Tab-separated table of C-alpha atoms (C1' of nucleotides) in Angstrom:
chain	number	residue	atom	x	y	z
A	22	MET	CA	126.848	132.815	71.371
A	23	GLY	CA	123.285	131.696	71.278
A	24	ARG	CA	120.063	131.642	68.464
A	25	THR	CA	118.193	133.997	68.349
A	26	PRO	CA	114.175	132.728	69.884
A	27	CYS	CA	111.748	131.586	66.854
A	28	CYS	CA	110.458	135.542	67.587
A	29	ASP	CA	109.917	138.237	70.678
A	30	LYS	CA	107.791	136.015	73.019
A	31	THR	CA	107.000	138.845	75.207
A	32	GLY	CA	104.349	139.789	75.285
A	33	LEU	CA	102.485	136.988	73.504
A	34	LYS	CA	99.985	135.188	73.696
A	35	LYS	CA	100.687	131.439	75.591
A	36	GLY	CA	98.087	128.882	76.267
A	37	PRO	CA	95.180	126.571	75.117
A	38	TRP	CA	93.880	128.572	71.789
A	39	THR	CA	90.404	130.385	71.599
A	40	PRO	CA	88.280	129.686	68.328
A	41	GLU	CA	88.478	133.637	67.409
A	42	GLU	CA	92.149	132.381	67.420
A	43	ASP	CA	90.993	128.923	65.463
A	44	LEU	CA	89.296	130.595	62.965
A	45	LYS	CA	91.731	133.543	62.548
A	46	LEU	CA	94.465	130.737	61.453
A	47	SER	CA	92.429	128.597	59.781
A	48	ASN	CA	91.721	131.517	57.659
A	49	TYR	CA	95.135	132.760	56.931
A	50	VAL	CA	96.644	129.332	55.524
A	51	GLN	CA	93.513	128.107	53.721
A	52	ILE	CA	94.177	131.463	51.574
A	53	HIS	CA	97.688	131.838	52.115
A	54	GLY	CA	99.552	128.046	52.604
A	55	PRO	CA	100.776	126.534	55.637
A	56	GLY	CA	104.606	127.827	56.299
A	57	ASN	CA	106.314	131.571	57.076
A	58	TRP	CA	105.596	130.736	60.795
A	59	ARG	CA	107.378	133.528	61.982
A	60	THR	CA	105.720	136.079	60.385
A	61	LEU	CA	102.654	134.414	59.719
A	62	PRO	CA	101.155	136.050	63.660
A	63	LYS	CA	101.586	139.076	62.637
A	64	LYS	CA	99.910	138.723	58.925
A	65	ALA	CA	96.812	136.451	60.458
A	66	GLY	CA	96.702	139.336	63.238
A	67	LEU	CA	97.503	136.724	65.994
A	68	GLU	CA	98.795	137.005	68.867
A	69	ARG	CA	100.835	133.841	69.064
A	70	CYS	CA	104.235	133.037	68.195
A	71	GLY	CA	104.824	131.119	65.244
A	72	LYS	CA	106.361	128.375	66.893
A	73	SER	CA	102.600	127.936	68.734
A	74	CYS	CA	101.052	128.764	65.379
A	75	ARG	CA	102.568	126.172	63.123
A	76	LEU	CA	101.808	123.192	65.752
A	77	ARG	CA	97.988	124.315	66.104
A	78	TRP	CA	97.369	124.293	62.117
A	79	THR	CA	99.218	120.514	62.221
A	80	ASN	CA	97.943	119.066	65.029
A	81	TYR	CA	94.835	120.579	65.620
A	82	LEU	CA	93.530	122.822	62.769
A	83	ARG	CA	94.636	121.324	59.833
A	84	PRO	CA	92.119	119.826	57.835
A	85	ASP	CA	92.850	116.399	56.283
A	86	ILE	CA	93.199	114.880	61.421
A	87	LYS	CA	91.068	112.531	61.720
A	88	ARG	CA	89.713	112.778	65.380
A	89	GLY	CA	89.017	110.312	67.176
A	90	ARG	CA	89.805	107.162	69.351
A	91	PHE	CA	92.473	104.673	67.419
A	92	SER	CA	91.209	101.716	65.620
A	93	PHE	CA	92.253	98.277	67.062
A	94	GLU	CA	94.543	98.519	63.016
A	95	GLU	CA	95.593	101.634	64.598
A	96	GLU	CA	96.793	100.773	67.680
A	97	GLU	CA	98.725	97.226	66.511
A	98	THR	CA	100.097	98.424	63.646
A	99	ILE	CA	101.963	101.860	66.255
A	100	ILE	CA	102.923	98.856	68.695
A	101	GLN	CA	104.812	97.002	65.276
A	102	LEU	CA	106.153	100.509	64.059
A	103	HIS	CA	107.553	100.928	67.466
A	104	SER	CA	108.996	98.348	68.127
A	105	VAL	CA	111.104	99.546	65.482
A	106	LEU	CA	111.708	103.177	64.573
A	107	GLY	CA	111.391	103.153	68.662
A	108	ASN	CA	110.080	107.135	69.047
A	109	LYS	CA	109.864	108.233	65.998
A	110	TRP	CA	106.802	109.393	66.996
A	111	SER	CA	106.743	110.808	62.548
A	112	ALA	CA	107.635	108.474	60.980
A	113	ILE	CA	104.445	106.232	62.835
A	114	ALA	CA	102.707	108.815	61.986
A	115	GLY	CA	103.468	109.195	58.932
A	116	ARG	CA	101.896	105.198	58.646
A	117	LEU	CA	98.600	106.445	60.249
A	118	PRO	CA	96.474	108.818	57.719
A	119	GLY	CA	95.177	111.648	59.337
A	120	ARG	CA	96.530	110.924	63.305
A	121	THR	CA	99.107	112.799	63.895
A	122	ASP	CA	103.202	112.868	65.898
A	123	ASN	CA	101.337	114.405	68.670
A	124	GLU	CA	98.998	112.462	69.093
A	125	VAL	CA	99.992	109.087	68.350
A	126	LYS	CA	103.215	110.267	71.169
A	127	ASN	CA	100.338	111.350	73.937
A	128	TYR	CA	97.698	108.113	72.999
A	129	TRP	CA	101.370	105.043	73.415
A	130	ASN	CA	101.815	107.396	76.491
A	131	THR	CA	98.485	107.057	77.945
A	132	HIS	CA	97.472	104.076	76.804
A	133	ILE	CA	99.193	101.400	75.337
A	134	ARG	CA	102.113	102.380	77.418
A	135	LYS	CA	100.474	101.368	80.201
A	136	ARG	CA	99.033	97.512	78.831
A	137	LEU	CA	102.519	96.630	77.782
A	138	LEU	CA	103.452	97.897	81.774
A	139	ARG	CA	101.001	96.270	83.012
A	140	ASN	CA	101.889	93.076	81.010
A	141	GLY	CA	105.094	92.730	82.140
A	142	ILE	CA	106.776	93.778	78.835
A	143	ASP	CA	109.939	96.588	78.262
A	144	PRO	CA	108.373	99.860	76.527
A	145	VAL	CA	111.159	100.585	75.683
A	146	THR	CA	112.390	97.550	74.827
A	147	HIS	CA	109.649	95.558	74.178
A	148	ALA	CA	110.962	92.480	75.931
A	149	PRO	CA	109.596	90.342	78.709
A	150	ARG	CA	110.633	93.745	81.769
A	151	LEU	CA	113.442	92.364	84.088
A	152	ASP	CA	111.394	91.553	86.982
A	153	PHE	CA	109.540	88.904	84.145
A	154	LEU	CA	113.238	87.378	84.119
A	155	ASP	CA	113.325	87.170	87.299
A	156	LEU	CA	111.003	85.229	88.104
A	157	SER	CA	112.702	83.390	85.957
A	158	SER	CA	115.893	83.323	88.082
A	159	ILE	CA	113.670	81.964	90.489
A	160	LEU	CA	111.640	79.850	88.739
A	161	SER	CA	115.235	78.732	87.150
A	162	SER	CA	116.319	78.031	91.146
A	163	ALA	CA	113.078	76.614	92.446
A	164	LEU	CA	113.672	73.563	89.366
A	165	CYS	CA	117.354	72.734	90.476
A	166	ASN	CA	116.444	72.085	94.381
A	167	GLN	CA	112.741	71.676	94.465
A	168	SER	CA	113.447	71.196	98.506
A	169	LEU	CA	114.406	74.119	99.150
A	170	VAL	CA	111.499	75.745	97.256
A	171	ASN	CA	108.139	74.994	97.043
A	172	ALA	CA	106.877	75.719	93.845
A	173	SER	CA	102.932	75.924	94.965
A	174	ASN	CA	104.189	79.370	96.957
A	175	LEU	CA	104.925	81.300	93.195
A	176	LEU	CA	101.616	80.577	92.204
A	177	GLY	CA	100.915	83.006	93.870
A	178	ALA	CA	102.857	85.346	92.012
A	179	GLN	CA	99.610	84.179	89.268
A	180	ALA	CA	97.902	86.916	91.423
A	181	LEU	CA	100.801	89.117	90.233
A	182	LEU	CA	101.628	88.725	86.654
A	183	ASN	CA	100.309	87.876	83.930
A	184	PRO	CA	99.406	84.627	84.281
A	185	GLN	CA	100.652	84.086	79.915
A	186	LEU	CA	104.734	85.653	81.401
A	187	LEU	CA	104.417	82.779	83.772
A	188	ARG	CA	104.008	79.854	81.453
A	189	LEU	CA	106.890	82.212	79.766
A	190	GLY	CA	109.468	82.618	81.988
A	191	LEU	CA	109.165	78.554	82.934
A	192	ALA	CA	108.827	78.099	79.493
A	193	THR	CA	111.963	80.716	79.076
A	194	THR	CA	113.603	78.879	81.845
A	195	LEU	CA	113.239	74.976	81.488
A	196	LEU	CA	115.570	76.086	77.856
A	197	SER	CA	117.907	78.025	79.493
A	198	LEU	CA	118.568	75.523	81.950
A	199	LYS	CA	118.880	72.345	80.083
A	200	GLN	CA	121.734	74.114	78.217
A	201	GLU	CA	123.454	75.000	81.559
A	202	ASN	CA	122.509	72.439	84.177
A	203	PRO	CA	121.501	69.329	81.203
A	204	GLU	CA	121.650	66.780	84.760
A	205	ILE	CA	119.413	68.893	86.730
A	206	PHE	CA	117.757	69.136	83.505
A	207	LEU	CA	117.197	65.100	82.870
A	208	GLN	CA	116.431	64.859	86.771
A	209	HIS	CA	113.049	66.674	85.195
A	210	LEU	CA	112.539	65.767	82.654
A	211	PRO	CA	109.665	62.682	82.981
A	212	GLN	CA	107.853	65.857	84.113
A	213	ASN	CA	108.895	68.253	82.015
A	214	GLN	CA	108.042	65.403	79.564
A	215	LYS	CA	105.375	65.203	80.601
A	216	LEU	CA	103.712	68.599	81.531
A	217	CYS	CA	104.824	69.048	77.976
A	218	ASN	CA	102.973	66.990	76.521
A	219	ASN	CA	100.799	65.421	78.243
A	220	SER	CA	97.913	67.570	76.197
A	221	GLN	CA	97.321	66.260	73.148
A	222	GLU	CA	93.921	66.459	73.076
A	223	ASN	CA	93.801	70.701	74.084
A	224	GLN	CA	96.643	71.329	71.876
A	225	LEU	CA	95.966	73.847	68.921
A	226	GLN	CA	94.459	72.541	65.941
A	227	VAL	CA	97.449	72.695	63.720
A	228	GLN	CA	96.372	73.531	59.702
A	229	PRO	CA	97.542	74.138	56.571
A	230	SER	CA	99.021	77.407	56.310
A	231	THR	CA	96.974	80.249	54.252
A	232	CYS	CA	98.748	82.414	54.412
A	233	SER	CA	102.563	83.296	54.803
A	234	THR	CA	102.339	86.663	55.795
A	235	SER	CA	105.914	86.219	58.170
A	236	ALA	CA	106.379	90.048	59.183
A	237	THR	CA	108.373	88.847	62.518
A	238	VAL	CA	106.247	90.640	65.409
A	239	PRO	CA	108.028	90.996	68.775
A	240	CYS	CA	106.976	90.379	72.089
A	241	THR	CA	105.023	93.214	72.780
A	242	SER	CA	102.350	92.117	69.981
A	243	MET	CA	101.406	89.546	71.759
A	244	LEU	CA	102.054	89.476	75.395
A	245	SER	CA	100.596	92.578	75.074
A	246	GLN	CA	97.629	91.427	74.956
A	247	MET	CA	97.407	88.605	76.338
A	248	GLU	CA	95.095	89.106	80.223
A	249	PRO	CA	94.010	86.638	82.912
A	250	ILE	CA	89.984	86.065	83.962
A	251	GLU	CA	89.150	86.932	86.687
A	252	ALA	CA	86.385	84.100	86.443
A	253	SER	CA	85.358	82.373	89.847
A	254	GLY	CA	87.760	83.319	92.079
A	255	GLU	CA	90.072	81.202	89.617
A	256	GLY	CA	92.985	81.233	87.628
A	257	PHE	CA	91.284	81.321	84.305
A	258	PHE	CA	93.416	82.926	81.576
A	259	CYS	CA	93.205	83.726	77.637
A	260	CYS	CA	94.713	84.308	75.193
A	261	PRO	CA	92.324	86.606	73.082
A	262	ASN	CA	93.677	84.762	69.752
A	263	ALA	CA	92.292	81.428	71.190
A	264	GLN	CA	90.063	81.061	67.947
A	265	GLU	CA	93.041	81.971	65.459
A	266	THR	CA	93.879	79.136	63.259
A	267	PHE	CA	98.236	78.135	62.941
A	268	VAL	CA	100.731	76.874	61.187
A	269	SER	CA	103.370	74.597	61.556
A	270	GLN	CA	106.710	77.257	60.448
A	271	PRO	CA	109.821	77.163	62.590
A	272	ASN	CA	112.210	79.942	65.260
A	273	HIS	CA	108.454	81.375	65.903
A	274	VAL	CA	106.747	80.664	68.736
A	275	GLN	CA	102.921	80.364	69.726
A	276	PHE	CA	100.256	80.305	71.455
A	277	SER	CA	97.504	77.824	72.340
A	278	ALA	CA	94.844	78.776	74.737
A	279	ASN	CA	91.409	77.959	75.648
A	280	PRO	CA	90.080	79.473	77.208
A	281	THR	CA	87.328	77.244	79.665
A	282	VAL	CA	90.627	76.296	81.152
A	283	PRO	CA	91.641	76.781	84.839
A	284	LEU	CA	94.789	76.035	84.997
A	285	ALA	CA	95.926	73.635	86.727
A	286	SER	CA	97.592	75.852	90.503
A	287	GLU	CA	96.449	73.737	92.714
A	288	ASN	CA	99.567	71.373	92.099
A	289	SER	CA	101.833	71.735	94.709
A	290	ASN	CA	104.536	70.851	92.527
A	291	ILE	CA	106.997	72.464	89.965
A	292	ARG	CA	104.511	70.768	87.461
A	293	SER	CA	101.829	73.146	88.176
A	294	VAL	CA	102.986	76.329	88.143
A	295	ASP	CA	103.503	76.366	84.065
A	296	GLY	CA	100.195	75.386	83.233
A	297	CYS	CA	101.472	74.223	79.580
A	298	SER	CA	100.065	71.054	80.545
A	299	GLN	CA	96.826	72.511	79.989
A	300	ASN	CA	97.705	75.331	77.504
A	301	PHE	CA	100.863	75.809	76.934
A	302	SER	CA	102.705	73.327	75.513
A	303	LEU	CA	106.270	74.182	74.165
A	304	ASP	CA	105.377	72.254	71.099
A	305	SER	CA	103.648	74.826	70.044
A	306	LEU	CA	106.792	76.167	69.529
A	307	ARG	CA	107.198	75.816	66.657
A	308	SER	CA	103.838	76.885	65.471
A	309	THR	CA	103.295	79.677	63.925
A	310	PRO	CA	99.795	82.014	63.615
A	311	VAL	CA	98.999	82.760	60.284
A	312	SER	CA	96.245	85.519	59.928
A	313	SER	CA	93.048	85.203	61.865
A	314	PRO	CA	89.037	84.627	60.255
A	315	THR	CA	87.993	85.337	62.755
A	316	PRO	CA	87.093	89.581	62.815
A	317	LEU	CA	90.210	91.979	64.924
A	318	ASN	CA	87.124	92.295	67.328
A	319	SER	CA	85.743	88.977	67.782
A	320	SER	CA	85.097	87.548	71.498
A	321	SER	CA	87.531	84.914	72.429
A	322	THR	CA	87.179	86.463	75.793
A	323	PHE	CA	85.791	87.324	78.835
A	324	ILE	CA	86.778	89.764	81.275
A	325	ASN	CA	83.947	90.125	83.854
A	326	GLY	CA	81.926	90.443	81.628
A	327	SER	CA	83.412	94.047	81.070
A	328	SER	CA	83.030	96.120	78.620
A	329	SER	CA	84.931	99.325	78.265
A	330	LEU	CA	86.296	99.641	75.107
A	331	ASP	CA	90.349	99.283	76.515
A	332	ASP	CA	89.611	95.910	77.835
A	333	GLU	CA	88.389	95.103	74.493
A	334	ARG	CA	90.981	95.996	72.906
A	335	GLU	CA	92.925	93.733	75.189
A	336	SER	CA	91.413	90.952	74.625
A	337	PHE	CA	91.950	91.811	70.061
A	338	SER	CA	93.370	89.298	68.168
A	339	SER	CA	95.878	89.702	65.832
A	340	LEU	CA	99.551	88.197	65.246
A	341	LEU	CA	101.118	86.598	67.931
A	342	LYS	CA	104.366	85.333	67.433
A	343	PHE	CA	107.641	86.222	67.430
A	344	GLU	CA	111.177	84.296	66.003
A	345	ILE	CA	113.011	82.156	69.032
A	346	PRO	CA	117.270	82.185	67.877
A	347	ASP	CA	117.805	80.085	65.566
A	348	GLY	CA	120.346	78.084	67.085
A	349	LEU	CA	116.739	76.203	69.434
A	350	ASP	CA	115.986	73.010	68.630
A	351	PHE	CA	113.342	72.306	70.676
A	352	SER	CA	112.610	69.121	69.181
A	353	GLU	CA	115.806	68.238	70.802
A	354	PHE	CA	114.688	69.512	73.358
A	355	LEU	CA	111.581	68.112	73.992
B	3	DA	C1'	78.272	118.055	97.389
B	4	DA	C1'	82.657	118.363	98.190
B	5	DC	C1'	87.277	117.572	97.185
B	6	DT	C1'	90.919	114.801	95.477
B	7	DT	C1'	92.786	112.081	92.762
B	8	DT	C1'	93.865	111.074	88.497
B	9	DT	C1'	92.928	110.496	83.634
B	10	DA	C1'	93.254	112.032	78.766
B	11	DC	C1'	95.197	115.618	76.065
B	12	DA	C1'	96.767	120.290	73.921
B	13	DA	C1'	100.807	123.005	74.196
B	14	DC	C1'	104.962	124.092	75.453
B	15	DC	C1'	110.709	124.195	75.406
B	16	DG	C1'	114.601	123.298	74.000
B	17	DC	C1'	117.608	120.728	70.425
B	18	DA	C1'	118.022	119.057	65.660
B	19	DT	C1'	118.943	119.416	61.515
B	20	DC	C1'	118.282	121.431	56.399
B	21	DA	C1'	117.530	126.113	53.924
B	22	DT	C1'	119.430	129.526	52.952
B	23	DT	C1'	122.723	133.539	51.986
C	19	DA	C1'	132.732	126.145	55.074
C	20	DA	C1'	130.713	129.417	58.361
C	21	DA	C1'	126.508	131.929	60.529
C	22	DT	C1'	121.751	132.112	60.208
C	23	DG	C1'	116.488	130.815	60.305
C	24	DA	C1'	112.741	127.643	58.622
C	25	DT	C1'	111.291	123.916	60.593
C	26	DG	C1'	110.360	119.544	61.987
C	27	DC	C1'	110.860	116.137	66.455
C	28	DG	C1'	110.595	114.447	70.548
C	29	DG	C1'	109.945	114.834	75.600
C	30	DT	C1'	107.761	117.859	78.947
C	31	DT	C1'	104.084	120.055	81.643
C	32	DG	C1'	99.476	122.266	82.853
C	33	DT	C1'	94.728	121.825	82.753
C	34	DA	C1'	90.029	120.423	81.814
C	35	DA	C1'	87.738	116.204	83.044
C	36	DA	C1'	86.272	112.431	84.870
C	37	DA	C1'	86.275	109.749	87.892
C	38	DG	C1'	86.664	108.258	93.155
C	39	DT	C1'	86.229	108.942	98.029
DNA sequence: AACTTTTACAACCGCATCATT
DNA sequence: AAATGATGCGGTTGTAAAAGT
C-alpha cells in the first residue's frame, strides 16, 4: 500500500514563487508561526503544496537567513565538516548560522566540489584522486627503472596537475618504495637525500608553537588551496600559507613554499620532479602549521593578478596539515 | 546582435524518520 | 505493534542570468 501524497497536487502551482506568494506566506507565518504545512496553503490563500511552502519558508523567506557569498571562514568550515560528516548538509548548515542546508549543498556542488576536483582531490573522500595515485605508481616505476623512463617526461604532468600534488606524489612514492623495495630505494638514496636535504636555506622557519589547536584537517583542506602560479610561462607555484608560521609536531605533514622559487623543471632526472629541493622538504613532514598571524585573505599568492573572488579564495590561508599514520618514521626514512 | 554554452541557485521529488493515533 | 500523517533530508532538475563565440 503506497503512501498518500503529502497533498493533492492537481491544480497546484509549481515553479518559481512570485512576490505576491512570498508576501502571503510571510504574512501567514509571521502571524501563525511555521508548521502545519499541510493545511497552511489553503489558510494562507496559496495554491501551493504544503511541502513547497515549507521549503520556500525555510530556504528563502525565513528572516534569519544570511544571504550573499560565503565567507572564507564559512567555506573552510564547510570543507572540514564535510570531511567528517559527508553529505549531511543539514548538519553542516547547522554549524553555519543563517545558512540553509540547500544553500550549503548548492555552494558545495557549484564551487567547492569543482575546486577540489581541479586540485586532484576526491570531493567524496577528501583524499587524492585515483589519477593522482596512478601518477604515484608511474613515479615509482621511474625510480625502479630509470633507464626506461625519462623522468623529465613526467614533468609534462606539471601542466596537468597541481605541482604540489606532483610533489606529494613523489613523497608518497618514495615512502612506499622504501617500504616495498628498500634496495632500490637505497640505490637512489644519495639522490633522494640530496633532493630532500639540500634545501636548508629554503626550508621554512620552524618557530616555537604559539598555538596548539590541532583538529586534524584532511588533505582537502591543504591541497584544495594549493594552486600553480603561471608566471612567465614557468611552473611557479605557491603554497597559500607561505607566510604561515609552523611548529614541529610529529605525525603531521606540512609544506613549505616560497612563491618566488621556480620548480627545477629543466632538469632531466628524477630529482627534478620532486621540486622539493626548492620547495618541498621531507624534513618538513614532521611539522605542522599553527594559526597564521596573517589575515585570512592575505595575498600570499599571485595568480596572474587575478582578482576574481574564487581565485582569491583558492589562495586563502588556512590550516595545512593532515595526519600521517603513527607507523611512519620519517627520521628513519631520512 | 544573435545564438550557444555554462553557471548558479531555487525548487521539486522521493525516501527516511519521527510523532501520533 | 502497526498504520498513518507530518516533517526533514539529500539528490536531482529546471531555469534565469552570465559568459563565450
